[in-house]
Amino acid sequence: MASETRPLSPHLQVYRWQLTSVLSILHRAAGLALAAGTILLIWWLVAAAIGPGAYAGIRDFLGSWIGLLLLFGWSLTLYYHLCNGIRHLFWDTAHGLELPQVYAGGWTVLAATAALTAMSWIIGLIHWSA
Amino acid sequence: MPETRMRTPLGRAIGLGSAKEGVQHWWMQRVTAVALVPLVVWFVIWVIILTGSGADRAAFIAWLRDPVSAAVWVLLLIAAFYHGALGLQVVIEDYVGNEGARLGLIVVMRLMALLGCILGIVAVAKLSLGA
């Protein structure tokens, strides 16, 4: 095929990693992970609707250290996609598109993600011990 | 005045025109995103609380018995699955080159999203109205 001999555009590996591209890739990866996570969410809901036995199974899984790790990863992923999504909505208004602002927004998103995740777990853990 | 047309002669001859959808996909992705912003924080905190050692199925049901909570749950499920289906469609369109496979995957993905959403709503309805 002639197309196989054509020169290709530079591939990703020739570029230095930078905040802008990393956050963009992470946004899509987070979206995919969250879509997969909805399976667990629906399993949780349906198990609760089926009865106490089914619910005990999923609750024991979510309460195990693997479940808690998944849950922590899920909350972090969801908050990242949320914060970066708000950044996208802001861009849609044609604001904040200068490079320094894009970088400032990126670091803000990372800080907000960490803050929201920490806040949610602190509130959750207070309720656990109460 | 000469007639000004944006379409090419080939485009006119094939006659497929636009799909008359315009910015619908892009716009609904934004609408569902805005709807999800307030719902997500509320939701994450509740999920963490309910997976705690002290919370059992009764606590979950008590939460969903509140009609406002149940309504917000249904809203969240619709917005989340709609938003997710739009996002997954873009990913499939970006990476699946073969047209048949691309169409097939999009149809399967949409049906799965619809199934997940309906399963969730039925479960919320059952728990809310008496399980």
PDB file of C-alpha atoms in Angstrom, chain A residues 19-87:
ATOM      1  CA  LEU A  19       1.120  20.201  31.956  1.00  0.00           C
ATOM      2  CA  THR A  20      -1.258  21.161  29.140  1.00  0.00           C
ATOM      3  CA  SER A  21      -1.075  17.864  27.264  1.00  0.00           C
ATOM      4  CA  VAL A  22      -0.875  15.705  30.399  1.00  0.00           C
ATOM      5  CA  LEU A  23      -4.053  17.248  31.840  1.00  0.00           C
ATOM      6  CA  SER A  24      -5.823  16.871  28.487  1.00  0.00           C
ATOM      7  CA  ILE A  25      -4.896  13.184  28.252  1.00  0.00           C
ATOM      8  CA  LEU A  26      -5.873  12.668  31.899  1.00  0.00           C
ATOM      9  CA  HIS A  27      -9.282  14.252  31.266  1.00  0.00           C
ATOM     10  CA  ARG A  28     -10.140  11.652  28.631  1.00  0.00           C
ATOM     11  CA  ALA A  29      -8.621   8.807  30.654  1.00  0.00           C
ATOM     12  CA  ALA A  30     -10.641   9.935  33.689  1.00  0.00           C
ATOM     13  CA  GLY A  31     -13.813   9.991  31.591  1.00  0.00           C
ATOM     14  CA  LEU A  32     -13.167   6.415  30.429  1.00  0.00           C
ATOM     15  CA  ALA A  33     -12.421   5.238  33.979  1.00  0.00           C
ATOM     16  CA  LEU A  34     -15.600   6.882  35.270  1.00  0.00           C
ATOM     17  CA  ALA A  35     -17.662   5.207  32.537  1.00  0.00           C
ATOM     18  CA  ALA A  36     -16.246   1.856  33.699  1.00  0.00           C
ATOM     19  CA  GLY A  37     -16.948   2.886  37.294  1.00  0.00           C
ATOM     20  CA  THR A  38     -20.671   3.253  36.563  1.00  0.00           C
ATOM     21  CA  ILE A  39     -20.811  -0.564  36.385  1.00  0.00           C
ATOM     22  CA  LEU A  40     -19.853  -0.699  40.075  1.00  0.00           C
ATOM     23  CA  LEU A  41     -22.307   2.104  40.862  1.00  0.00           C
ATOM     24  CA  ILE A  42     -25.219   0.286  39.207  1.00  0.00           C
ATOM     25  CA  TRP A  43     -24.167  -2.992  40.839  1.00  0.00           C
ATOM     26  CA  TRP A  44     -24.302  -1.234  44.237  1.00  0.00           C
ATOM     27  CA  LEU A  45     -27.781   0.235  43.533  1.00  0.00           C
ATOM     28  CA  VAL A  46     -29.272  -2.966  42.106  1.00  0.00           C
ATOM     29  CA  ALA A  47     -27.817  -5.051  44.974  1.00  0.00           C
ATOM     30  CA  ALA A  48     -29.512  -2.715  47.451  1.00  0.00           C
ATOM     31  CA  ALA A  49     -32.793  -3.106  45.538  1.00  0.00           C
ATOM     32  CA  ILE A  50     -32.520  -6.917  45.448  1.00  0.00           C
ATOM     33  CA  GLY A  51     -32.213  -7.379  49.205  1.00  0.00           C
ATOM     34  CA  PRO A  52     -30.044  -7.494  52.341  1.00  0.00           C
ATOM     35  CA  GLY A  53     -27.986 -10.516  51.224  1.00  0.00           C
ATOM     36  CA  ALA A  54     -26.955  -8.999  47.896  1.00  0.00           C
ATOM     37  CA  TYR A  55     -26.250  -5.649  49.538  1.00  0.00           C
ATOM     38  CA  ALA A  56     -24.045  -7.214  52.214  1.00  0.00           C
ATOM     39  CA  GLY A  57     -21.875  -8.709  49.450  1.00  0.00           C
ATOM     40  CA  ILE A  58     -21.151  -5.424  47.676  1.00  0.00           C
ATOM     41  CA  ARG A  59     -20.786  -3.547  50.956  1.00  0.00           C
ATOM     42  CA  ASP A  60     -18.186  -6.020  52.200  1.00  0.00           C
ATOM     43  CA  PHE A  61     -16.322  -5.628  48.905  1.00  0.00           C
ATOM     44  CA  LEU A  62     -16.440  -1.819  49.016  1.00  0.00           C
ATOM     45  CA  GLY A  63     -15.438  -1.888  52.683  1.00  0.00           C
ATOM     46  CA  SER A  64     -12.379  -4.093  52.017  1.00  0.00           C
ATOM     47  CA  TRP A  65      -9.043  -2.402  51.384  1.00  0.00           C
ATOM     48  CA  ILE A  66      -9.299  -3.095  47.647  1.00  0.00           C
ATOM     49  CA  GLY A  67     -12.801  -1.624  47.645  1.00  0.00           C
ATOM     50  CA  LEU A  68     -11.692   1.426  49.618  1.00  0.00           C
ATOM     51  CA  LEU A  69      -8.724   1.927  47.273  1.00  0.00           C
ATOM     52  CA  LEU A  70     -11.108   1.743  44.283  1.00  0.00           C
ATOM     53  CA  LEU A  71     -13.472   4.155  46.015  1.00  0.00           C
ATOM     54  CA  PHE A  72     -10.645   6.591  46.757  1.00  0.00           C
ATOM     55  CA  GLY A  73      -9.434   6.371  43.150  1.00  0.00           C
ATOM     56  CA  TRP A  74     -12.997   6.875  41.945  1.00  0.00           C
ATOM     57  CA  SER A  75     -13.483  10.022  44.058  1.00  0.00           C
ATOM     58  CA  LEU A  76     -10.119  11.446  42.922  1.00  0.00           C
ATOM     59  CA  THR A  77     -10.897  10.654  39.260  1.00  0.00           C
ATOM     60  CA  LEU A  78     -14.399  12.099  39.476  1.00  0.00           C
ATOM     61  CA  TYR A  79     -13.198  15.319  41.112  1.00  0.00           C
ATOM     62  CA  TYR A  80     -10.419  15.706  38.553  1.00  0.00           C
ATOM     63  CA  HIS A  81     -12.861  15.271  35.647  1.00  0.00           C
ATOM     64  CA  LEU A  82     -15.266  17.678  37.377  1.00  0.00           C
ATOM     65  CA  CYS A  83     -12.666  20.419  37.974  1.00  0.00           C
ATOM     66  CA  ASN A  84     -11.066  20.105  34.557  1.00  0.00           C
ATOM     67  CA  GLY A  85     -14.558  19.975  33.028  1.00  0.00           C
ATOM     68  CA  ILE A  86     -15.354  23.318  34.663  1.00  0.00           C
ATOM     69  CA  ARG A  87     -12.085  24.592  33.142  1.00  0.00           C
TER      70      ARG A  87
END
